[in-house]
PDB file of C-alpha atoms in Angstrom:
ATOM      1  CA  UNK A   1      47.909  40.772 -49.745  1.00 58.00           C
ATOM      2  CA  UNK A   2      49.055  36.999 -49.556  1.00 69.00           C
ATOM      3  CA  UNK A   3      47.149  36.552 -45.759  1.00 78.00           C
ATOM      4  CA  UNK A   4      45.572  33.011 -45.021  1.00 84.00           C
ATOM      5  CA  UNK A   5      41.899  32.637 -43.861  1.00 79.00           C
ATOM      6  CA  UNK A   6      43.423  31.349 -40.546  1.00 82.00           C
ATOM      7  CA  UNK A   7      45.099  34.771 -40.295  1.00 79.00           C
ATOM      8  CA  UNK A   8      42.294  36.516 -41.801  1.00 78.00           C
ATOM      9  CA  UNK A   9      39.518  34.946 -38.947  1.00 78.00           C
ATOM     10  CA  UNK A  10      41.911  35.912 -36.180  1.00 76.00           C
ATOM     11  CA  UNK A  11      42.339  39.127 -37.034  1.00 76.00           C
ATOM     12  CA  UNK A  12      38.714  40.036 -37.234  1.00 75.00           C
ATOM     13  CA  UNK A  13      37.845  38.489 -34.103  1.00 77.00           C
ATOM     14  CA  UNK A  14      40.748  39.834 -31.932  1.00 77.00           C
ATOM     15  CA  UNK A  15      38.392  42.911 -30.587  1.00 76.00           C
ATOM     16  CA  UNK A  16      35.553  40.542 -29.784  1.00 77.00           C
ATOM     17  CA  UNK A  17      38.032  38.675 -27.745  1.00 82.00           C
ATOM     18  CA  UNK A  18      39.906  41.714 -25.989  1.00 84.00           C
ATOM     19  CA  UNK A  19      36.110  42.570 -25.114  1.00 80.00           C
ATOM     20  CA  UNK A  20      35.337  39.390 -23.834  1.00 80.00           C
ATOM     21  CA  UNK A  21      38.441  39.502 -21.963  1.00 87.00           C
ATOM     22  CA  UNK A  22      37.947  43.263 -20.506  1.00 90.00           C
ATOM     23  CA  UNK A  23      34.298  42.065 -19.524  1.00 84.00           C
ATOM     24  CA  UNK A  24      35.706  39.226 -17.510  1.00 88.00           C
ATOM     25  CA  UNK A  25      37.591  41.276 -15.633  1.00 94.00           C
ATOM     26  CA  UNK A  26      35.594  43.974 -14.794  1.00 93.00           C
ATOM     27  CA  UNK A  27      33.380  41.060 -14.007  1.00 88.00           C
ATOM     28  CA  UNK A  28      36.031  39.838 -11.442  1.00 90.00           C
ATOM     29  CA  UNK A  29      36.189  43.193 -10.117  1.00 94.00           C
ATOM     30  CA  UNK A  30      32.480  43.451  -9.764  1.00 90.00           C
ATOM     31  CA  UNK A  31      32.066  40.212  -7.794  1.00 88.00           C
ATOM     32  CA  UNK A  32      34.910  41.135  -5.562  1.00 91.00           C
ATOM     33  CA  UNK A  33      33.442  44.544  -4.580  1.00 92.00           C
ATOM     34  CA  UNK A  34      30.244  42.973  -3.729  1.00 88.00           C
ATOM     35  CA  UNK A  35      31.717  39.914  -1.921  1.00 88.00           C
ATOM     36  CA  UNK A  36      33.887  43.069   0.250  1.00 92.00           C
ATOM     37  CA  UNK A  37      30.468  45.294   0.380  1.00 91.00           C
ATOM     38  CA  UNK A  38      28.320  42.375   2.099  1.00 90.00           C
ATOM     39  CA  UNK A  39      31.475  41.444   4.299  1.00 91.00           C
ATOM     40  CA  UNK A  40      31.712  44.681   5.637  1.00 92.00           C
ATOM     41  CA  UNK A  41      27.157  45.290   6.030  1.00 91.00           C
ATOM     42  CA  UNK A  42      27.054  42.029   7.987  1.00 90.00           C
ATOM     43  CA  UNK A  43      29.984  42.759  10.024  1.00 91.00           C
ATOM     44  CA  UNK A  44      29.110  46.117  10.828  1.00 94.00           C
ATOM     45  CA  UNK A  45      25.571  44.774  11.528  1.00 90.00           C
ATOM     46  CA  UNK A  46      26.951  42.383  13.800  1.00 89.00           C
ATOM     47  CA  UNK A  47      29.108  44.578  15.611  1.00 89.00           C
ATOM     48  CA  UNK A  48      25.865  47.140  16.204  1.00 91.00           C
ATOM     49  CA  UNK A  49      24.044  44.094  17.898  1.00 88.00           C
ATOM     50  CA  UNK A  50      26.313  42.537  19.940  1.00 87.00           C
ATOM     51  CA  UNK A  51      24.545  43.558  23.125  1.00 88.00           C
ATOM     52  CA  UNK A  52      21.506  42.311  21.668  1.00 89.00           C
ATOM     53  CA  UNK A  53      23.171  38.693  20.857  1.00 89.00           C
ATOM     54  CA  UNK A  54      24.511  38.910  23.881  1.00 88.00           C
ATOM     55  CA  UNK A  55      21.160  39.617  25.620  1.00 89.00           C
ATOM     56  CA  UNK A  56      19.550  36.634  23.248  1.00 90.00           C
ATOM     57  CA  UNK A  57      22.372  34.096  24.232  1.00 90.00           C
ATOM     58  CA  UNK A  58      22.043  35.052  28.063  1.00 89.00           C
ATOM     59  CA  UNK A  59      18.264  34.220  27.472  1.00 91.00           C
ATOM     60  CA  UNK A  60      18.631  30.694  25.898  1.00 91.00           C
ATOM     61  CA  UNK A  61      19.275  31.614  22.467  1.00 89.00           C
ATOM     62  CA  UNK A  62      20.915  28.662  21.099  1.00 91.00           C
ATOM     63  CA  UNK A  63      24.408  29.497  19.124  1.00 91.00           C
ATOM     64  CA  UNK A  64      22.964  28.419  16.117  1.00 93.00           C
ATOM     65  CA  UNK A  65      19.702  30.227  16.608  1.00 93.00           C
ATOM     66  CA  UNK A  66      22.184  33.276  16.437  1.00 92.00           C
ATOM     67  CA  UNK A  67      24.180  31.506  13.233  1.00 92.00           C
ATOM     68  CA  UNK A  68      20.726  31.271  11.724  1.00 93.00           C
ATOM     69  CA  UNK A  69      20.049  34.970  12.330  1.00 93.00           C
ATOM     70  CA  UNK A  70      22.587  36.718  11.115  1.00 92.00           C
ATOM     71  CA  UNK A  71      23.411  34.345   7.846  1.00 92.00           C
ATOM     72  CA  UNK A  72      19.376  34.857   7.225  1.00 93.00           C
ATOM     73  CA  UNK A  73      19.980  38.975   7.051  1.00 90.00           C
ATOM     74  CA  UNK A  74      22.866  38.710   5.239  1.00 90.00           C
ATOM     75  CA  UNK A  75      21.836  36.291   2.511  1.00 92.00           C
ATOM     76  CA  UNK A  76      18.237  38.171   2.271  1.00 93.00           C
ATOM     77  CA  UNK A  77      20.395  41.373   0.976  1.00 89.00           C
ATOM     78  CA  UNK A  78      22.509  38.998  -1.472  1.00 90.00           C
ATOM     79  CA  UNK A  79      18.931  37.146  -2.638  1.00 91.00           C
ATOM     80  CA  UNK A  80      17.505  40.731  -3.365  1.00 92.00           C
ATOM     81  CA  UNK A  81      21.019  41.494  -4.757  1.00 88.00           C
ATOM     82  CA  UNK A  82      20.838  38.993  -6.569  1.00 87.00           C
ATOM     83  CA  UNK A  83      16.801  39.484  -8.097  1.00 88.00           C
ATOM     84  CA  UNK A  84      17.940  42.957  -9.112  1.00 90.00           C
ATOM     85  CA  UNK A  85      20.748  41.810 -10.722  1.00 85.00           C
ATOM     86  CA  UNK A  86      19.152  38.947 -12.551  1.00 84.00           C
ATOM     87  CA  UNK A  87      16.747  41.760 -14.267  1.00 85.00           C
ATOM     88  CA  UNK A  88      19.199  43.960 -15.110  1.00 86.00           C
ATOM     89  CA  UNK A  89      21.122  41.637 -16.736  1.00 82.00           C
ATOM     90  CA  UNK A  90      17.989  40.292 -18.378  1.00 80.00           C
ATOM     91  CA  UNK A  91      17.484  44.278 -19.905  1.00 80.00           C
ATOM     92  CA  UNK A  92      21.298  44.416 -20.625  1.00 79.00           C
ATOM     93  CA  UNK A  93      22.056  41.091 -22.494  1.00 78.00           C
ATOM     94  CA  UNK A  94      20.037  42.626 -25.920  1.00 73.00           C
ATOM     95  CA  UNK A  95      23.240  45.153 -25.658  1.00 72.00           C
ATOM     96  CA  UNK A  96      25.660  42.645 -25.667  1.00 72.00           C
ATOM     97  CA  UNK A  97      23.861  39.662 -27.597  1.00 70.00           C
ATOM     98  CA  UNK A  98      26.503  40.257 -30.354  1.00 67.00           C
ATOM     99  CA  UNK A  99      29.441  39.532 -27.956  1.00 64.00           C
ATOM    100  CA  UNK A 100      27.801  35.843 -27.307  1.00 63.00           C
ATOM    101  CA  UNK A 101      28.888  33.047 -28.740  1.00 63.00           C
ATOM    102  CA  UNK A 102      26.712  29.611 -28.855  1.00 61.00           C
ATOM    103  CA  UNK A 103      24.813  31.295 -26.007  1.00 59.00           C
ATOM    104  CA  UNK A 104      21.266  32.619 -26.359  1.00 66.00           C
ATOM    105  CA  UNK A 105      20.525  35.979 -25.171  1.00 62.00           C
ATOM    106  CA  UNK A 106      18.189  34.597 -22.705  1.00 70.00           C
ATOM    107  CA  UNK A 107      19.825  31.360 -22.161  1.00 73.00           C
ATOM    108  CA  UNK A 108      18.182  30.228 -18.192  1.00 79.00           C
ATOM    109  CA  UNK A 109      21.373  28.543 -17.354  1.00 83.00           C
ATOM    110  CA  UNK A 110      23.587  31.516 -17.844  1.00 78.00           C
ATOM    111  CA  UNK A 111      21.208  33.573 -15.387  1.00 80.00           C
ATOM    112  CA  UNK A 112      20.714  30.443 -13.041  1.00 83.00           C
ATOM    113  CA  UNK A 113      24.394  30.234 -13.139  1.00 86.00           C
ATOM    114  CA  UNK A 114      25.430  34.057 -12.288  1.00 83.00           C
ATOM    115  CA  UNK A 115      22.739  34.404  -9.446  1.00 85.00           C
ATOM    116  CA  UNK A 116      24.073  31.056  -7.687  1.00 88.00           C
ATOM    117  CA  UNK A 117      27.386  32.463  -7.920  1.00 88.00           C
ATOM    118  CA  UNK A 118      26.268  35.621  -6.862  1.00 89.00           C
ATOM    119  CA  UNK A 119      24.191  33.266  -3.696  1.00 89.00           C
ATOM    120  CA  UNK A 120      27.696  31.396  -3.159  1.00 91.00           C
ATOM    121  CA  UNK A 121      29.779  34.463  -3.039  1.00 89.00           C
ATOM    122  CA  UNK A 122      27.449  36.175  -0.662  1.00 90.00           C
ATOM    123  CA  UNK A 123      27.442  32.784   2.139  1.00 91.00           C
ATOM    124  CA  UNK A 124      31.266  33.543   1.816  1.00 90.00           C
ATOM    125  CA  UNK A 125      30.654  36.683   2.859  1.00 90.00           C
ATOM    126  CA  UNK A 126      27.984  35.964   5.660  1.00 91.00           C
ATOM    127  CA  UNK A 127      30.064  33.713   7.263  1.00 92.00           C
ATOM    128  CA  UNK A 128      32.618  35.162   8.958  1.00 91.00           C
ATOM    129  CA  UNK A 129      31.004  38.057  10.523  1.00 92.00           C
ATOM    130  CA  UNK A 130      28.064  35.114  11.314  1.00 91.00           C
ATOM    131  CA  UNK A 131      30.641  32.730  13.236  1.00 91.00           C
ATOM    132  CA  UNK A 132      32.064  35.366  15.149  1.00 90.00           C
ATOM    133  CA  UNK A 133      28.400  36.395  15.965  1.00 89.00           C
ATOM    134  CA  UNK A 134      28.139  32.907  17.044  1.00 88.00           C
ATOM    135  CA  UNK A 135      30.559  32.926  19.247  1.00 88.00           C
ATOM    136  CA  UNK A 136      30.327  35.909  21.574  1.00 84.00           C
ATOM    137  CA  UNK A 137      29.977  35.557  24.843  1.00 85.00           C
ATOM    138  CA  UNK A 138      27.054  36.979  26.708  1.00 84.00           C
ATOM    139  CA  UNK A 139      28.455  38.069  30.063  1.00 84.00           C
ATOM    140  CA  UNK A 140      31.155  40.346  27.689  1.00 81.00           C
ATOM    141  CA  UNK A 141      28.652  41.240  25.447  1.00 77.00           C
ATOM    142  CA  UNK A 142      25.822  42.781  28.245  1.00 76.00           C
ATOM    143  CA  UNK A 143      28.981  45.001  29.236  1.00 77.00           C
ATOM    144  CA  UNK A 144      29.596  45.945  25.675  1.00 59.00           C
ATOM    145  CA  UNK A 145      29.157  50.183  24.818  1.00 57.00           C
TER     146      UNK A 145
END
């Protein structure tokens, strides 16, 4: 009855807000499932081929020939990760277009923005299971399995 136009503005965009707020965190959650799901391919990768590190080191393999290796078939997963994701988003953001505020639907900096995250996120992830790739020895690793 007697409500102000400040009070009248909030009100109607408290859902678009709550939304906004909901997205971000499933968002969150989204980014740290994937940053957990390449962790655990790389690592698992790495563990599978330690005899074969082991065998590349004892052959002259440099240590960062091996860094090299395993960061490149890690980050090739997040770059195709990545790609997919890019077009998806591309086909989803006509859904949400009304939830965006100043932002064009197809704004290239918003996409640029979310796949570098997406790249940074995933070198996170690489790099762990890469360093300890780096550093196995080869005389332990031919008498691996």
């Amino acid at each position: 009855m007697g409500r102000t136009l400040t009070e009248t503005i909030a009100e109607s965009v408290g859902d678009q807000r709550m939304h906004a707020a909901l997205l971000g965190v499933f968002a969150g959650v989204g980014l740290t499932l994937a940053l957990l799901g390449v962790y655990g391919v790389v690592s698992y990768s790495v563990a599978r081929r330690t005899q074969e590190i082991g065998v590349r080191m004892a052959l002259g393999a440099a240590r960062a020939d091996v860094l090299r290796m395993v960061l490149r078939q890690g980050l090739t997963l997040v770059a195709c990760g990545a790609a997919i994701g890019a077009a998806g988003a591309f086909g989803a953001v006509r859904v949400i277009a009304s939830e965006l505020y100043g932002v064009k639907s197809s704004d290239p900096w918003t996409f640029a923005g979310g796949a570098a995250l997406i790249l940074i996120v995933g070198c996170l992830a690489c790099w762990v299971p890469a360093r300890r790739a780096m550093r196995v020895d080869p005389i332990v690793a031919l008498r691996y399995e």
